[in-house]
Short mmCIF file of C-alpha atoms and ligand atoms in Angstrom, two decimals:
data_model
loop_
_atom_site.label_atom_id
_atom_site.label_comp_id
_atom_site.label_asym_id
_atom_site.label_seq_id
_atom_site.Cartn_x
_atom_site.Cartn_y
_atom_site.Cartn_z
CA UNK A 17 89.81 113.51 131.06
CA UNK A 18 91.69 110.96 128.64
CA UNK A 19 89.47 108.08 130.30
CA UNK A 20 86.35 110.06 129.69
CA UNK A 21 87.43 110.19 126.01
CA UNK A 22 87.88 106.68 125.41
CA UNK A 23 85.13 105.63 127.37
CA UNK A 24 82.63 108.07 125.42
CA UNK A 25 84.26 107.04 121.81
CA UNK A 26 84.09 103.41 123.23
CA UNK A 27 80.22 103.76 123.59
CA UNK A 28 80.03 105.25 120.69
CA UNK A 29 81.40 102.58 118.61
CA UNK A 30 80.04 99.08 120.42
CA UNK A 31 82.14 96.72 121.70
CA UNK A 32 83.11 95.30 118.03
CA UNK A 33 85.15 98.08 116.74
CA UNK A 34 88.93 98.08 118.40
CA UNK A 35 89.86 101.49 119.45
CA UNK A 36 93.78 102.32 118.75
CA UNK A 37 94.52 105.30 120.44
CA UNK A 38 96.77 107.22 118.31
CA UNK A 39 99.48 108.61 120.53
CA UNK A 40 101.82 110.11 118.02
CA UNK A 41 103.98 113.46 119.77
CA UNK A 42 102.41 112.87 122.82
CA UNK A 43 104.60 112.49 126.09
CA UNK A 44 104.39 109.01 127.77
CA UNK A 45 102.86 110.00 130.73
CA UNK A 46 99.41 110.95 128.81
CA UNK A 47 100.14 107.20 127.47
CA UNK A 48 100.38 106.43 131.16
CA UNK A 49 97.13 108.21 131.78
CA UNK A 50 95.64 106.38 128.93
CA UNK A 51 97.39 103.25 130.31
CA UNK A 52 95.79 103.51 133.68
CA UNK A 53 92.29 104.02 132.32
CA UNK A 54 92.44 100.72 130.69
CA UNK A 55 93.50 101.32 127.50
CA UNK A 56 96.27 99.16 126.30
CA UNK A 57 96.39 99.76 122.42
CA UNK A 58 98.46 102.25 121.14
CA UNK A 59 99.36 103.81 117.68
CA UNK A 60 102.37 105.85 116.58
CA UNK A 61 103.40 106.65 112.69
CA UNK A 62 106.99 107.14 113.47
CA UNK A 63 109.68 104.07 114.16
CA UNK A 64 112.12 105.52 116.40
CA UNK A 65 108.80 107.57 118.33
CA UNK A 66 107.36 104.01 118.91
CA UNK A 67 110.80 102.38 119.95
CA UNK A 68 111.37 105.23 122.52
CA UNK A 69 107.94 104.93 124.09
CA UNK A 70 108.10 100.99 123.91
CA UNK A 71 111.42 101.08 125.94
CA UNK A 72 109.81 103.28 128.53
CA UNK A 73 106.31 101.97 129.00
CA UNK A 74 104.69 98.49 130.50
CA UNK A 75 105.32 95.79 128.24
CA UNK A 76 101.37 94.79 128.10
CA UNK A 77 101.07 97.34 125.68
CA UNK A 78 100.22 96.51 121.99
CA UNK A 79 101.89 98.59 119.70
CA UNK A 80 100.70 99.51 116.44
CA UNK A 81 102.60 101.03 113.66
CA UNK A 82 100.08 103.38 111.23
CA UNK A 83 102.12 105.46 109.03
CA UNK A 84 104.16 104.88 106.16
CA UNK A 85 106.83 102.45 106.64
CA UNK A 86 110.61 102.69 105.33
CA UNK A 87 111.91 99.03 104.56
CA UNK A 88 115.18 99.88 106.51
CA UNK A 89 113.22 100.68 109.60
CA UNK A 90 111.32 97.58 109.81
CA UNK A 91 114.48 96.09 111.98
CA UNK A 92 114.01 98.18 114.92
CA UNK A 93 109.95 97.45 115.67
CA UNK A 94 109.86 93.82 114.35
CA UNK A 95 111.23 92.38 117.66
CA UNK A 96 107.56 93.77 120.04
CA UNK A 97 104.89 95.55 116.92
CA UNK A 98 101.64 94.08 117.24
CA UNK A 99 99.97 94.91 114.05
CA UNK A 100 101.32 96.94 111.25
CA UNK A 101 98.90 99.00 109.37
CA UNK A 102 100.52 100.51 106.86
CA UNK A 103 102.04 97.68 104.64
CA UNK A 104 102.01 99.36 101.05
CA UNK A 105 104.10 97.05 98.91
CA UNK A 106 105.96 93.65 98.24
CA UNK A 107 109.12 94.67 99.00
CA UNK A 108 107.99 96.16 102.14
CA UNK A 109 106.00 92.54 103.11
CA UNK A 110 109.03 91.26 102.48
CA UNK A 111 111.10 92.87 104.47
CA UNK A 112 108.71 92.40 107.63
CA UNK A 113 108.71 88.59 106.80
CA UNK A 114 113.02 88.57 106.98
CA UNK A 115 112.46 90.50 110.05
CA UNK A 116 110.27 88.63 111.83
CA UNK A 117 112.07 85.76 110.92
CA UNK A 118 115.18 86.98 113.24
CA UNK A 119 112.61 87.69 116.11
CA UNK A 120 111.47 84.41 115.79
CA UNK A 121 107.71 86.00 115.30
CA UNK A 122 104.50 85.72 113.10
CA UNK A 123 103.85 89.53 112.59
CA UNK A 124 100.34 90.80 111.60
CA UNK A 125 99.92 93.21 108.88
CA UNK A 126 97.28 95.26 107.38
CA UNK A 127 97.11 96.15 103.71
CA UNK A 128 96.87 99.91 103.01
CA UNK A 129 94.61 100.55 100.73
CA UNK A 130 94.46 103.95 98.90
CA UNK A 131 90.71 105.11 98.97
CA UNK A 132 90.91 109.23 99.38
CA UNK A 133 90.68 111.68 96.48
CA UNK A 134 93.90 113.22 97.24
CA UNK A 135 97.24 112.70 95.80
CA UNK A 136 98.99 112.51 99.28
CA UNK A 137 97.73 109.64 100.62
CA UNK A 138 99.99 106.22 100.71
CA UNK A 139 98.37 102.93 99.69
CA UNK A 140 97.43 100.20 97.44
CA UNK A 141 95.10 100.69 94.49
CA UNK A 142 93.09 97.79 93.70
CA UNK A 143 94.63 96.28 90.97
CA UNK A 144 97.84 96.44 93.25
CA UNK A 145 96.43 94.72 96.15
CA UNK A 146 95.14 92.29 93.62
CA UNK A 147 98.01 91.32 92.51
CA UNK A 148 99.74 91.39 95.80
CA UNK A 149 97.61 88.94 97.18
CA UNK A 150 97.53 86.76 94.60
CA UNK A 151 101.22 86.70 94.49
CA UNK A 152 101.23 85.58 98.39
CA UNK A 153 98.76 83.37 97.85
CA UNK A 154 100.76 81.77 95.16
CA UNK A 155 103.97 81.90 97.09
CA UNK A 156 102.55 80.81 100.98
CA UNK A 157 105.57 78.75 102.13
CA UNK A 158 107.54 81.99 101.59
CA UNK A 159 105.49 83.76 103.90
CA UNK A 160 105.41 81.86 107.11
CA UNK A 161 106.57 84.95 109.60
CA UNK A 162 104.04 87.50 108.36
CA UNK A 163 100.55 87.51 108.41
CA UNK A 164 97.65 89.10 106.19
CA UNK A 165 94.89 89.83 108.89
CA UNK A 166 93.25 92.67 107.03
CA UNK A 167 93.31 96.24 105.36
CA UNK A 168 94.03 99.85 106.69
CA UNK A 169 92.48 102.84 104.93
CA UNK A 170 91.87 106.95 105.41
CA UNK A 171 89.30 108.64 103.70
CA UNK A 172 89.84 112.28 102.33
CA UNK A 173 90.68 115.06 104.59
CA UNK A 174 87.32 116.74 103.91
CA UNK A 175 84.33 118.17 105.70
CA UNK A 176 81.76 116.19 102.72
CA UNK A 177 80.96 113.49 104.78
CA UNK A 178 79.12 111.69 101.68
CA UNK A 179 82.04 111.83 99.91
CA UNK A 180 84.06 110.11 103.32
CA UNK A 181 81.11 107.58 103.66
CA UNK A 182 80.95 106.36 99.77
CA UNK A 183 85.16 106.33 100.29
CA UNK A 184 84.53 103.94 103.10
CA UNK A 185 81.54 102.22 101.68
CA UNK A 186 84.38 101.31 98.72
CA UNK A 187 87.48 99.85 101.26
CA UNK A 188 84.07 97.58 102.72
CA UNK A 189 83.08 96.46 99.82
CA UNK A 190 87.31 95.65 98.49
CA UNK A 191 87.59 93.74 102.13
CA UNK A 192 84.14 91.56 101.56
CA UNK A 193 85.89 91.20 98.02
CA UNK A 194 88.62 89.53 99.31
CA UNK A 195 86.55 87.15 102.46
CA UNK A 196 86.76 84.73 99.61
CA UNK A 197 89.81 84.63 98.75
CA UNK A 198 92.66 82.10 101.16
CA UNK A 199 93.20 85.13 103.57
CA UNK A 200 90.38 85.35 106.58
CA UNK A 201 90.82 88.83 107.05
CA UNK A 202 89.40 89.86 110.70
CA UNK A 203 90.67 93.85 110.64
CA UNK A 204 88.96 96.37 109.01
CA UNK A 205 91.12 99.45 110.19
CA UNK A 206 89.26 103.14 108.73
CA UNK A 207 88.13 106.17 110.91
CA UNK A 208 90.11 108.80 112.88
CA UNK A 209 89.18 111.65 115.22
CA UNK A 210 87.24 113.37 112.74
CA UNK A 211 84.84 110.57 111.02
CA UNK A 212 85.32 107.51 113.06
CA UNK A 213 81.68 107.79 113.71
CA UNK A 214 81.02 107.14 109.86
CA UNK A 215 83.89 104.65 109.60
CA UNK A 216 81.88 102.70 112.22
CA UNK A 217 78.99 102.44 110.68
CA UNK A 218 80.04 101.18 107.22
CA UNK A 219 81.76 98.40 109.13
CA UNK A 220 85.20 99.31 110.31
CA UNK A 221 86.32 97.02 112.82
CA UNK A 222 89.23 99.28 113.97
CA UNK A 223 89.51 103.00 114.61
CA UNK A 224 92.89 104.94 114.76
CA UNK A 225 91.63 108.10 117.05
CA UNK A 226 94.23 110.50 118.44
CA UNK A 227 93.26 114.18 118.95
CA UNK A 228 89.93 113.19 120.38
CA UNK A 229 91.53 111.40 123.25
CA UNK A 230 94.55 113.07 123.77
CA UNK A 231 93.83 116.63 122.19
CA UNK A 232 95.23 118.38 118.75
CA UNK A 233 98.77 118.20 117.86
C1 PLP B 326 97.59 110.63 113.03
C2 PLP B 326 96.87 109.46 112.46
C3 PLP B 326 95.62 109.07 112.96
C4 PLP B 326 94.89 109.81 114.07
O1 PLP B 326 94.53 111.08 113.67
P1 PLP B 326 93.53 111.99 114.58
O2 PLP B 326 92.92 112.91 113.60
O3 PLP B 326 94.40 112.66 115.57
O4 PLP B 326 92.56 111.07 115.20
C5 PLP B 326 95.03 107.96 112.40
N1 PLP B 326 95.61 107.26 111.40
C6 PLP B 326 96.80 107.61 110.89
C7 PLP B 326 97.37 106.81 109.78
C8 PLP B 326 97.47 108.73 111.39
O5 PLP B 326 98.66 109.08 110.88
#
C-alpha cells in the first residue's frame, strides 16, 4: 500500500518535483516498506528520531532534516544529512558550516522562509533572508562547508486553498527573486499531504508528504 502511495503522488506531480517522504513517528520497517518500493528520500523533524533511524537503516538513504533546528543539535546529523530544510538564521548557518567542517562535508541547506498567516510557523521574513544572503554573499570564503541550494516553505494550515496558492505563488516569486542573485538555487521545497497538489503547480520542486504515504499520525 505505501508503494501505491508514492507511485500515485509520483504521477501526480511529474518527474520534476522530488518527493521526500516524511517519515516522522513512523517505525523503520514502514521506512523499509517505503525503502523496498524504491523510495530512497526520507524526512524526519526530530534530530535524535533521524539519528536512530539512520543507524538502523541502509546507508543509500538520503536523509532530510525539515523541522526546526536547535544549534546544539546540529553535531549529531552533520556527519550523513543530505539536505537541511529548515535553516532559519545566521547563527544556525553557522553552526552547520563548523559542523560540517569536522565531517569534512559540503552540507546543503534550504532557507525557511516564513509565508503562512499564522504566528506558529518558523522562518525567514523577507527582509531577513535579504539580509542573510547578502551577508553570505559578502562573506563566501567563510562559507566553504555549507551550501545555499534553495528555500523551504509551509503555507497556512487552512482548508482556503486560494489563500494556500497566493502563499505559494509569494515563496515562487521570493525564489525567482533571488535566481539573480550569486546563489543558483535548484530546490524549491513547499507542499505536504494536504496541498502538495497546489504546491506543484506554482512550481515547487520538492514536496515533504507524510500522512499520505504512510497514514495520519
Ligand atoms: C510533518 C511535516 C510534513 C509532512 O506533513 P504531512 O501532512 O504528514 O504530509 C512536511 N513538512 C514539515 C516541515 C513537517 O513537519
Amino acid at each position: 500500500m505505501i508503494g501505491a502511495n508514492i507511485d500515485k503522488i509520483k504521477q501526480e506531480t511529474g518527474e520534476n518535483v522530488k518527493l521526500v517522504a516524511v517519515s516522522k513517528t513512523k517505525p523503520v520497517e514502514l521506512i523499509m516498506e517505503a525503502y523496498n518500493a524504491g523510495q530512497l528520500v526520507f524526512g524526519e523533524n526530530k534530530v535524535q528520531e533521524m539519528t536512530e533511524k539512520y543507524e538502523l537503516l541502509p546507508k543509500d538513504i538520503e536523509w532530510h532534516l525539515i523541522g526546526h533546528l536547535q544549534t546544539n543539535k546540529v553535531k549529531y546529523i552533520a556527519p550523513f544529512v543530505h539536505l537541511i530544510h529548515s535553516v532559519d538564521s545566521l547563527k544556525l548557518l553557522n553552526e552547520i558550516e563548523k559542523q560540517a567542517q569536522k565531517s569534512n562535508r559540503v552540507i546543503s541547506v534550504l532557507l525557511q522562509v516564513f509565508i503562512a498567516n499564522e504566528e506558529t510557523k518558523f522562518g525567514l521574513d523577507e527582509t531577513e533572508l535579504n539580509d542573510l544572503i547578502n551577508y553570505v554573499n559578502a562573506n563566501t570564503e567563510q562559507y566553504k562547508h555549507v551550501k545555499i541550494t534553495g528555500l523551504m516553505g509551509m503555507a497556512s494550515n487552512t482548508e482556503n486553498e486560494t489563500q494556500i496558492r497566493n502563499e505559494f505563488k509569494k515563496l515562487k516569486t521570493i525564489f525567482e527573486k533571488l535566481q539573480t542573485s550569486n546563489f543558483k538555487l535548484q530546490t524549491l521545497s513547499m507542499g505536504m499531504s494536504h496541498d502538495y497538489k497546489i504546491a506543484a503547480e506554482e512550481g515547487s520542486t520538492m514536496i515533504r508528504v507524510g500522512s499520505l504515504i504512510f497514514g495520519e499520525r
